[in-house]
XYZ file of C-alpha atoms in Angstrom:
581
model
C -4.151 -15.692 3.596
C -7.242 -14.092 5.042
C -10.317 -16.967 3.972
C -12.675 -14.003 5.201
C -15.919 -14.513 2.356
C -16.830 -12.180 -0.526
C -20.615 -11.242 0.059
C -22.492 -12.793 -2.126
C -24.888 -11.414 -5.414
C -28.549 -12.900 -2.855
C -26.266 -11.038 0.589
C -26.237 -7.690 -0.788
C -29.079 -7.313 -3.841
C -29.054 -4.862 -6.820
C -29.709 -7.111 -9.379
C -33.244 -8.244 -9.780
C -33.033 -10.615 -12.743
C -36.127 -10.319 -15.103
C -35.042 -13.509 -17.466
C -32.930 -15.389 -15.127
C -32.140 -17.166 -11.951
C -28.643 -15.813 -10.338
C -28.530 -19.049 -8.765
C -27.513 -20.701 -12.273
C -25.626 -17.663 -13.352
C -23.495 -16.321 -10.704
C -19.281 -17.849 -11.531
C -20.402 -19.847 -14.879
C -18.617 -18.215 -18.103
C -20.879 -20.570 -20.467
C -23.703 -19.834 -18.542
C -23.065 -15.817 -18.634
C -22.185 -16.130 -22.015
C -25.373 -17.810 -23.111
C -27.785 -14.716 -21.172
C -26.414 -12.728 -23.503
C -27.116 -14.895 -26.457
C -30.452 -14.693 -25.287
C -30.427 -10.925 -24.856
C -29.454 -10.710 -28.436
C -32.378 -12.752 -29.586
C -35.369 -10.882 -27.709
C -37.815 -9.215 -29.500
C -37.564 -5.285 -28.882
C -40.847 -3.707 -30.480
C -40.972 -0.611 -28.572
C -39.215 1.831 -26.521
C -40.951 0.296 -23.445
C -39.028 -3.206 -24.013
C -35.928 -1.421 -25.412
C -35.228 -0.057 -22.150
C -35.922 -2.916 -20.073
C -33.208 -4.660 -22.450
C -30.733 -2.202 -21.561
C -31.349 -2.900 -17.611
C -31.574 -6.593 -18.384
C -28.320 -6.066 -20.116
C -26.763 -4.313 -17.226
C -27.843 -6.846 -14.612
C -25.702 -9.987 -16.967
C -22.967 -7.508 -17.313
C -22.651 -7.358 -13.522
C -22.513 -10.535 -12.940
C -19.631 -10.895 -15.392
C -17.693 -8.225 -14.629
C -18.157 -9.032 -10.745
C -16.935 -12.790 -11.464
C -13.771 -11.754 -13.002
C -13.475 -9.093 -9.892
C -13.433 -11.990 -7.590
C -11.282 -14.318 -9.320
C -8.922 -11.352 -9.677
C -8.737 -10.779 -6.035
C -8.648 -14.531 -5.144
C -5.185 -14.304 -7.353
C -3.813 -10.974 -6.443
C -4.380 -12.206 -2.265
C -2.395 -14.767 -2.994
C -0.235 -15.185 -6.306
C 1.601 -18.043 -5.423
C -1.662 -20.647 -5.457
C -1.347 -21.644 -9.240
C -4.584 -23.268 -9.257
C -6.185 -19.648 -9.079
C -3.606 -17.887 -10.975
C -4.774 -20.773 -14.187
C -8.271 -19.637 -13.095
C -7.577 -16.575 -13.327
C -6.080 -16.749 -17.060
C -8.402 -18.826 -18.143
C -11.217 -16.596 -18.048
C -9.873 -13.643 -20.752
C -10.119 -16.324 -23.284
C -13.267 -18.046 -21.578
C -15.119 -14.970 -20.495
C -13.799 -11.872 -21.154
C -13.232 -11.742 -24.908
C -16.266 -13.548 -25.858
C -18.130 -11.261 -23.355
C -16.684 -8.143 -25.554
C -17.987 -9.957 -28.641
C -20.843 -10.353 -27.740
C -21.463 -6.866 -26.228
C -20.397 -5.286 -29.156
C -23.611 -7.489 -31.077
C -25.436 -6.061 -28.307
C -23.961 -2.952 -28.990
C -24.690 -2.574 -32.389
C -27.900 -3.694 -31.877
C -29.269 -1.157 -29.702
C -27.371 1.657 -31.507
C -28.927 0.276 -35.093
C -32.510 -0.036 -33.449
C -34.825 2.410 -35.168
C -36.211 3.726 -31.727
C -32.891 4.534 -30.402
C -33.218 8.579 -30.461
C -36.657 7.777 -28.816
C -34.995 6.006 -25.517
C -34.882 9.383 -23.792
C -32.582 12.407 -22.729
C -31.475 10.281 -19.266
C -29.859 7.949 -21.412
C -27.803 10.439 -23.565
C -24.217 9.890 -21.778
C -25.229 6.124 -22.072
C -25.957 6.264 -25.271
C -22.439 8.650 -26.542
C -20.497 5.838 -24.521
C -22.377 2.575 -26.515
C -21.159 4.389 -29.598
C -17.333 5.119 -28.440
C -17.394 1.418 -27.571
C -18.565 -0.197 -30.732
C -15.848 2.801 -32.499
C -13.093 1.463 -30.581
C -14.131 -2.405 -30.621
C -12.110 -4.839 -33.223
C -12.512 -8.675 -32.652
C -9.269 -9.650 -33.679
C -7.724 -7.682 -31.152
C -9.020 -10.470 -28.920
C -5.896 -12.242 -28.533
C -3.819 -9.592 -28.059
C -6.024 -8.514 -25.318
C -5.749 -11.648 -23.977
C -1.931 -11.568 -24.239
C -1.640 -8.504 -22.774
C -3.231 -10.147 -19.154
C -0.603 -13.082 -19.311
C 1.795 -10.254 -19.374
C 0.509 -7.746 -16.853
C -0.337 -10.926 -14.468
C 3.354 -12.318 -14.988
C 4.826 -8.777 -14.079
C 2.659 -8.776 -10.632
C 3.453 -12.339 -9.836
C 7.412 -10.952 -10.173
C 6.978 -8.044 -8.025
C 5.142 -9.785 -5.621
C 8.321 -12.218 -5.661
C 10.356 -9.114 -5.239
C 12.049 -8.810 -1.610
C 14.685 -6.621 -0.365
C 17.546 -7.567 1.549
C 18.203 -5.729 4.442
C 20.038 -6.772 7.315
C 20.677 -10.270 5.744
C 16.650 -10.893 5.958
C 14.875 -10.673 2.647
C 11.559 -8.549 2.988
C 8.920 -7.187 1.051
C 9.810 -4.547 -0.828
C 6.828 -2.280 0.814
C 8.128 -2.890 3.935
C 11.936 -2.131 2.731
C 10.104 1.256 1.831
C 9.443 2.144 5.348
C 12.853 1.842 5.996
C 13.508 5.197 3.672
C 11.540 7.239 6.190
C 13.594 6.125 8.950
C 14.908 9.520 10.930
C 18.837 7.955 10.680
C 20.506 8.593 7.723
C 22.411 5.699 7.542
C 19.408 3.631 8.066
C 17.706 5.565 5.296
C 20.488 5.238 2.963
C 20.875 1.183 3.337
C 17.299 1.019 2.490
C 17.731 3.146 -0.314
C 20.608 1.079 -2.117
C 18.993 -2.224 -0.990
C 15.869 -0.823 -2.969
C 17.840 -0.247 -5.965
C 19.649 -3.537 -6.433
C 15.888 -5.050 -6.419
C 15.105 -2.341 -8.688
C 17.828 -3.276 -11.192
C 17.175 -6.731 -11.024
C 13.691 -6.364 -11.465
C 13.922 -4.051 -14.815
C 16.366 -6.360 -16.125
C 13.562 -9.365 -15.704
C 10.776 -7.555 -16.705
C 11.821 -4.919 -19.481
C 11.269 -7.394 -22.199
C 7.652 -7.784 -21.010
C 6.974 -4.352 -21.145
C 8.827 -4.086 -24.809
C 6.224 -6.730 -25.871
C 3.136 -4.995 -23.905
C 4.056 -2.064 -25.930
C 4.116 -3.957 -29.332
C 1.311 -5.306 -28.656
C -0.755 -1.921 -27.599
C 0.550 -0.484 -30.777
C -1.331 -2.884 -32.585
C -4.465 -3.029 -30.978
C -4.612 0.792 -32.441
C -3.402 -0.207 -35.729
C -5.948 -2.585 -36.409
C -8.933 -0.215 -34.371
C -8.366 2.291 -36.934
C -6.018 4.543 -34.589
C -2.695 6.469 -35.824
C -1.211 5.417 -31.969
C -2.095 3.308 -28.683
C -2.093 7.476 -27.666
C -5.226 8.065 -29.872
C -6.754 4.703 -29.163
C -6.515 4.913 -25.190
C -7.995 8.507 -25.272
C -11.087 7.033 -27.196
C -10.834 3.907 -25.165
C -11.172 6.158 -21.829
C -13.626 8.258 -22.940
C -11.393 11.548 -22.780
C -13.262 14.166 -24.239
C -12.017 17.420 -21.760
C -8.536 17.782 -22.938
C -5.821 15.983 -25.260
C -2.876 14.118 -25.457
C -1.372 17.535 -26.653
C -2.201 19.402 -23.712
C -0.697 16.779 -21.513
C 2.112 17.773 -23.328
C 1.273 21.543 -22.289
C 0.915 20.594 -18.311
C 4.433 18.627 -17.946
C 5.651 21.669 -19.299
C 3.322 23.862 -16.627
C 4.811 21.295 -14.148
C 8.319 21.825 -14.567
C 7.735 25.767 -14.381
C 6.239 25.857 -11.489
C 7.047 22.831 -9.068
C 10.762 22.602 -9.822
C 11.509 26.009 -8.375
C 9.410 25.563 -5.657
C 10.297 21.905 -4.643
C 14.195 23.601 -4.891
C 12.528 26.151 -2.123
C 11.113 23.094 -0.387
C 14.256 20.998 -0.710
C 16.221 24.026 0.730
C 14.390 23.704 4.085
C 14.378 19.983 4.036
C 18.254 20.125 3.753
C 18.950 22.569 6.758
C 16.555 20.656 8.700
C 18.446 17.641 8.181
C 21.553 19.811 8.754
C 23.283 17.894 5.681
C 25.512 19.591 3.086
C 24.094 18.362 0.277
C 20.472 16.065 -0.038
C 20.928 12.541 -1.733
C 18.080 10.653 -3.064
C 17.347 8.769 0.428
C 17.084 12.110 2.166
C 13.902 13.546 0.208
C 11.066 10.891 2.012
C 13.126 11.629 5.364
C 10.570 13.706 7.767
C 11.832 17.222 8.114
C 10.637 17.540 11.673
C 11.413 14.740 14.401
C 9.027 11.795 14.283
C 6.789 10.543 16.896
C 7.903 8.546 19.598
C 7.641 5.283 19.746
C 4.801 5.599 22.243
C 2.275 8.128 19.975
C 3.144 6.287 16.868
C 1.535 2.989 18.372
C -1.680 3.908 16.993
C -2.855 0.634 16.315
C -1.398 -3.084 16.372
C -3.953 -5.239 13.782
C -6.039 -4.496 10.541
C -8.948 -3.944 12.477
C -7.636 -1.159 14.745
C -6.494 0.509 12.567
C -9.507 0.638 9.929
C -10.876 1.760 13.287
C -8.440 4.640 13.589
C -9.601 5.605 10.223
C -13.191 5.521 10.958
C -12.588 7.758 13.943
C -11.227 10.295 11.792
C -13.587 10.037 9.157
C -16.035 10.559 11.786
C -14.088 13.988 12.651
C -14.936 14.985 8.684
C -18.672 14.071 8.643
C -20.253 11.075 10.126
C -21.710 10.624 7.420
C -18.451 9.408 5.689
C -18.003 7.199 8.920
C -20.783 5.993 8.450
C -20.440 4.607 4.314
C -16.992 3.439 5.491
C -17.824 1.282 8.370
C -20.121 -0.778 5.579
C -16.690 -2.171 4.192
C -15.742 -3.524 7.540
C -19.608 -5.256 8.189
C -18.871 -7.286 4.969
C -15.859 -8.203 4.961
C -14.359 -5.843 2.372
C -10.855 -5.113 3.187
C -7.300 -7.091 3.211
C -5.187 -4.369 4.099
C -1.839 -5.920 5.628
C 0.834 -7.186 3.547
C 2.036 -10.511 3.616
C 4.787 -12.641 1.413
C 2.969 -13.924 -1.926
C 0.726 -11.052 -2.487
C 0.642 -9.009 -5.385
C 2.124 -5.626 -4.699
C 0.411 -2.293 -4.308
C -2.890 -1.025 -3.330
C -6.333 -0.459 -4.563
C -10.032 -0.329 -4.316
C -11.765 -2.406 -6.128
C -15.440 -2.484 -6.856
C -16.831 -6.408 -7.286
C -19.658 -5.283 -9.916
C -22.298 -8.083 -8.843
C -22.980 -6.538 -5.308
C -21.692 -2.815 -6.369
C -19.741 -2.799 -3.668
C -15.985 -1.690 -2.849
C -13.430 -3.700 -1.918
C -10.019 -2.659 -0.362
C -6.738 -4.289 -1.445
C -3.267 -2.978 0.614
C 0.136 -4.009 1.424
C 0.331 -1.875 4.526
C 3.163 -2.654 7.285
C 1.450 -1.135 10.540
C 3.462 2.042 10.503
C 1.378 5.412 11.121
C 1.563 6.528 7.588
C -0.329 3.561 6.577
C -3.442 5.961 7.164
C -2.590 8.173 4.581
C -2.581 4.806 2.084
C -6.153 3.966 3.825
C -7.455 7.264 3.350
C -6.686 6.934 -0.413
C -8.423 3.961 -1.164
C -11.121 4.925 1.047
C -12.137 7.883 -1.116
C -12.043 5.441 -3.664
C -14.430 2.934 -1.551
C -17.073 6.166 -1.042
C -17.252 7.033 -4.492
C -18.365 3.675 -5.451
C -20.650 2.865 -2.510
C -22.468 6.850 -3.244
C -22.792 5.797 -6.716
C -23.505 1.792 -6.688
C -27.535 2.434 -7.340
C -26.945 4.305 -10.042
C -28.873 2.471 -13.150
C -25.956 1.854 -15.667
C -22.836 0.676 -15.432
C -21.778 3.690 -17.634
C -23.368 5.804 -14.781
C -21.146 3.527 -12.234
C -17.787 4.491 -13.773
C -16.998 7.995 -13.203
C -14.232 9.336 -15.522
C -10.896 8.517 -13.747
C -9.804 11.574 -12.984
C -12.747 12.368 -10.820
C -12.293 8.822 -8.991
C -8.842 9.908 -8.324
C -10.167 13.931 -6.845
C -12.465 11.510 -4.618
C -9.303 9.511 -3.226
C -6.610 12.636 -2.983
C -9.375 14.576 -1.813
C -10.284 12.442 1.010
C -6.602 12.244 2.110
C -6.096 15.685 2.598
C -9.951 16.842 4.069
C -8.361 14.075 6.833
C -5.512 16.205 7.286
C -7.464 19.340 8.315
C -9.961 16.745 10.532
C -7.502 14.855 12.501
C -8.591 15.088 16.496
C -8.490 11.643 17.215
C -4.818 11.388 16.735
C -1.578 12.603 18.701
C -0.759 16.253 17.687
C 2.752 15.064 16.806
C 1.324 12.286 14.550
C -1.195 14.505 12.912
C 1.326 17.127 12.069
C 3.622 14.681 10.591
C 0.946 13.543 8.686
C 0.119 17.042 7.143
C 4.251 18.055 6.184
C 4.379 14.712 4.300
C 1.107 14.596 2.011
C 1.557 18.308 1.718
C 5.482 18.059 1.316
C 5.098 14.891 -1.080
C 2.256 16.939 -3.659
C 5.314 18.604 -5.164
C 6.880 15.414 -6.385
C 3.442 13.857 -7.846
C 3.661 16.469 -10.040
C 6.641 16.208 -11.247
C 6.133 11.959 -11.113
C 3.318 13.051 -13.142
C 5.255 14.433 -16.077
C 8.251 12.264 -15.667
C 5.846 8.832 -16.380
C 3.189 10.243 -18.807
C 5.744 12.515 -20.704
C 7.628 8.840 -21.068
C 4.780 7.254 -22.205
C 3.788 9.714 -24.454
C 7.117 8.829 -26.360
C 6.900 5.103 -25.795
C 3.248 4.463 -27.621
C 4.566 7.143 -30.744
C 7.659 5.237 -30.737
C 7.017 1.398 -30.060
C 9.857 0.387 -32.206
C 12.114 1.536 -29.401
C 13.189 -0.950 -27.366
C 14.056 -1.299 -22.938
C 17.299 0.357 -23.433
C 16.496 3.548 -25.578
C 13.454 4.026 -22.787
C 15.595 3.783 -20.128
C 17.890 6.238 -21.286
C 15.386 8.606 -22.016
C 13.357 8.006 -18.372
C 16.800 8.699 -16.886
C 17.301 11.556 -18.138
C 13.741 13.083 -18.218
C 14.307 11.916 -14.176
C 17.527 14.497 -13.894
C 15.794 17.303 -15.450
C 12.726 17.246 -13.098
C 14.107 15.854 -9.824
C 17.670 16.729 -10.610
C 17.801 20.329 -9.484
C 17.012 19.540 -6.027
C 18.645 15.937 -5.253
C 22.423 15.088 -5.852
C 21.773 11.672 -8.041
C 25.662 11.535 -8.498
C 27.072 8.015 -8.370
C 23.753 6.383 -8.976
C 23.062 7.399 -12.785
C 22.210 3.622 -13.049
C 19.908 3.475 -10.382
C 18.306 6.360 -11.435
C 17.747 4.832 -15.273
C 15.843 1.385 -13.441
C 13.411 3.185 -10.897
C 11.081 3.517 -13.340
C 10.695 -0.800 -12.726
C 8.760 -0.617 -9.890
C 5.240 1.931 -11.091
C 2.764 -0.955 -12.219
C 0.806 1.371 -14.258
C 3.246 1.231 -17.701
C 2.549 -3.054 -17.142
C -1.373 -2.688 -15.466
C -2.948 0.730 -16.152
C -1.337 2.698 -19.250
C -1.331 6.189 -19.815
C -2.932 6.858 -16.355
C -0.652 9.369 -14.513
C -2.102 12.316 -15.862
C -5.220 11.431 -13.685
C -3.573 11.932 -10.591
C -2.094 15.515 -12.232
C -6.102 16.645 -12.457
C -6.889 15.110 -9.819
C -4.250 16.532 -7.385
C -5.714 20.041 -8.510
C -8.621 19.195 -7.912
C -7.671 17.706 -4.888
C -6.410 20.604 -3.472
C -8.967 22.957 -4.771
C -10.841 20.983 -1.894
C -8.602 21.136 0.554
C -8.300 25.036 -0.175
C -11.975 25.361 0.474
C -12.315 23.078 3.260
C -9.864 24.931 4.981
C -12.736 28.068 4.844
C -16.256 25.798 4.782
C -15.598 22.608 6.153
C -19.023 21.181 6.313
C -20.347 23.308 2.826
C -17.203 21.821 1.166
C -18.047 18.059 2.426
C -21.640 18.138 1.286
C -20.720 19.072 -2.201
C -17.672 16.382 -2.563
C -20.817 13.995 -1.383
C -23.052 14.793 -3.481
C -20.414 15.149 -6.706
C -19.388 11.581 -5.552
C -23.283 10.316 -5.740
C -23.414 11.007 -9.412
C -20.977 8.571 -10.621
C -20.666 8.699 -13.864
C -23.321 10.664 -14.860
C -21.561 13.742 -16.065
C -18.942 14.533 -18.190
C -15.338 15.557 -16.299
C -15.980 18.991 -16.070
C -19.566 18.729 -15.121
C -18.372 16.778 -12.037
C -15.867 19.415 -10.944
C -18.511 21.957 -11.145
C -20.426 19.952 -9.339
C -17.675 19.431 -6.391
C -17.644 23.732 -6.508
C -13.989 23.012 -8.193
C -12.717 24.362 -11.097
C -11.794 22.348 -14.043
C -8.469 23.430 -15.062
C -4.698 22.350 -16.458
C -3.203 26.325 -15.880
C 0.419 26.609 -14.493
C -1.651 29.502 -12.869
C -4.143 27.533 -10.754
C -1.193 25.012 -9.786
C 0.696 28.014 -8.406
C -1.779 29.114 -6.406
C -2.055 25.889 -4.726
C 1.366 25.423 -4.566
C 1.884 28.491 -3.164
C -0.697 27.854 0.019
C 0.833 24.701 0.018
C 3.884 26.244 0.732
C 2.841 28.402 3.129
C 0.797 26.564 5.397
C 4.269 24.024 5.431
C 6.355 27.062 6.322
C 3.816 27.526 9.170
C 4.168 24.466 10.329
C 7.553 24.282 10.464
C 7.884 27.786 12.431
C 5.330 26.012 15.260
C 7.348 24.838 18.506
């Protein structure tokens, strides 16, 4: 495992402690746990002192929050060191929960303070999200929280276990994954079914886990004072620009207007393939030839190719180039995969430095950029936005974190001179080729989970039925699935979010709009386009949803209308392609 060190709180400063030495604070729970004691004791006689509290407040809540980002990373780098996976549990009932106690006394004192409505209109969106906290807040839902992390951390320690056999050599199953891209069909399709045995033995281990998480979520609502986890996680999240109901109304918008038009898309696909019929291994096959082996050796080590991204940042704006290089200087990225490390990717920010960190499982193939470019929206939203005052202000709704990440990937698609020609057009047919099955991913997962959290009496077999065949009405119409009805019923064992993130899908539905909303413009105004994604980014969380769409010059919007449009350029600018010699 990479021993490359975190930066530390003195290395990279935002916190200026008033009341404290960071020395004594930084990786103690007690000690953390006692500055707020001491928060909660200090005399607040006037608006003056009440908010300097709020900043003093902020500055212990970084240094929490940024202690359990490091032990969290520590773990998920590598999850087979059991002295920091204990570390890691130990601190939801050592830190976390009594950090939530006490920031809901903290909470309720500044919200009961009889100079509160005096504190000042720059504080209103802090002040509307102190309230939804101490709303949703219920201390005996402590343990259950605390449950809830054994279980998510025991799912990631099993799919980081998971490996795929292929060739009589077990791999990782991201690297298995690459093997479904591969230009020979027969390769293609002995990844595939490889895939799926790991898939079914996988659901079959961790099913009851999510049966409990489920139970579980229920009854943190219940005893919050919500009808359903669904009403709870909407308050939780701070959704206040649309409803569980109208993610109801977008799967429906989905399945109007992507199914016909992946069936369009498929169509090529399949005479490009020149098969008679597409199975499920054929849709990630490329539907034009893939580089050679020559232009596809883009890079050979982590460093070259966060390089190779640079470069092409630097073809956007150098300004991004710039912001992303900082990552590098500090030691902020472990991109390559390796055997016992939890699965998937993201971008972490460590909250005591405000700074982003990069977490992959990438295999040194040429689409790895497209994962990079991802989490490296995700790494410039929080570096444009780390000075911001709060942590409220840090935490942009989701969504827009998610428009700042798709976006990214596909302003590098239009700004992509430092690569082969054949590489960068392969790039653009599959992140413009793969938007049409988000969408549909999109209401397959959240339309599920919709039904799981109104029905958590239902157990892993009833779900599976249902995911299966929510699967063959969105994806069915353009993929022969016969044969593999059980496979189909278990892929649903391999998307973290039901275990780690729940109810989170429907951000990448807005944000793919709004992701291509940019990529629409930047196609006309490159640079205009670019300066107002930066400058959206650099208000964090300042602004509701909406406001920060406006503010990106995109419109906020769930309409099948709008998602035709964009499907429809979409479609043509692939039909382009694909007519180019």
């Amino acid at each position: 495992m990479p021993t490359t060190r975190l930066p530390d709180v003195q290395d990279i400063g935002l916190i200026n402690p008033s009341f404290f030495s960071i020395d004594e604070a930084a990786g103690d729970p007690a000690r953390l746990l006692s500055l707020g004691q001491v928060l909660l004791a200090r005399p607040l006689p006037d608006v003056a002192s009440l908010r300097a509290w709020l900043r003093d407040w902020d500055d212990v809540s970084r240094l929490v929050w940024g202690h359990w980002g490091r032990v969290t990373l520590a773990m998920n780098r590598d999850t087979r060191d059991e002295a920091l996976a204990a570390q890691h549990a130990s601190l939801q009932p050592a830190l976390v929960q009594p950090w939530f106690e006490l920031a809901d006394q903290l909470n309720a004192r500044y919200l009961d303070h009889p100079l509160r409505d005096q504190v000042g209109d720059d504080l209103a969106i802090l002040d509307a999200r102190k309230q939804s906290q101490r709303d949703i807040y219920h201390a005996p839902n402590g343990p259950l929280f605390t449950r809830l992390s054994e279980l998510a951390a025991n799912y990631q320690r099993r799919m980081g276990e998971t490996c795929v056999v292929l060739d009589g050599e077990a791999v990782p199953l991201s690297m298995a994954r690459r093997k479904v891209n591969d230009p020979d069909r027969r390769v293609r399709e002995s990844a595939w079914r490889a895939i799926g045995a790991a898939q079914a033995s996988l659901a079959a281990d961790v099913s009851g886990i999510l049966d409990e998480m489920v139970v579980l979520r229920d009854q943190v609502a219940t005893n919050a004072g919500y009808p359903d986890f669904v009403a709870y996680h909407f308050a939780a999240s701070g959704r206040t620009d649309y409803s569980p109901d109208d993610i109801e109304r977008f799967s429906a918008e989905i399945a109007a207007v992507v199914v016909p038009r992946l069936q369009r898309l498929s169509e090529r696909r399949r005479l490009r393939l020149g098969v008679d019929t597409l199975r499920p291994w054929d849709m990630p096959a490329p539907i034009i030839p893939s580089p050679s082996a020559e232009e596809a050796a883009l890079f050979s080590s982590e460093a070259e190719l966060f390089e190779l991204t640079a470069q092409i940042m630097g073809d956007i704006d150098p300004r991004l180039q710039a912001d992303f290089r900082v990552l590098q200087r500090h030691g902020l990225i472990d991109l390559m995969t390796r055997p016992g490390k939890a699965p998937g990717g993201y971008c972490m920010t460590v909250d005591d430095i405000g700074m982003p960190f990069i977490f992959a499982n990438l295999t040194g193939d040429w689409r790895d950029l497209q994962v990079l470019f991802h989490e490296g929206g995700h790494a410039l939203h929080a570096l444009a936005c780390r000075t911001q005052p709060f942590g409220e202000y840090r935490n942009p709704a989701a969504e827009f974190c998610e428009v700042a990440s798709m976006g990214l990937e596909l302003l590098a698609q239009e700004r992509s001179s430092s690569l082969p020609a054949s590489v960068s057009r392969a790039l653009e047919l599959q992140q413009l080729s793969g938007v049409f099955g988000l969408f549909l991913q999109v209401a397959l997962v959240d339309g599920l989970q919709l039904w799981m959290y109104r029905n958590p009496d239902q157990g892993g077999a009833v779900r599976q039925q249902r995911w299966a065949e929510r699967h063959a009405r969105l994806f069915g119409t353009s993929t022969d699935w016969s044969g593999f009805e059980e496979t189909r019923a278990v892929t649903w064992a391999t998307i973290p979010h039901f275990f780690t993130h729940p109810l989170y899908f429907i951000e990448y539905g807005i944000a793919q709009l709004g992701a291509l909303q940019l990529w629409q413009r930047a196609r006309r105004d490159m640079s205009g386009t670019v300066d107002r994604y930066r400058s959206a980014l650099a208000l964090g969380g300042s602004r509701s949803l909406s406001e920060l769409f406006t503010a990106a010059g995109l419109t906020f919007s769930m309409e099948g209308a709008l998602l035709a449009e964009l499907l429809d350029e979409v479609l043509d600018v692939i039909e382009q392609s694909l007519a180019a010699p």
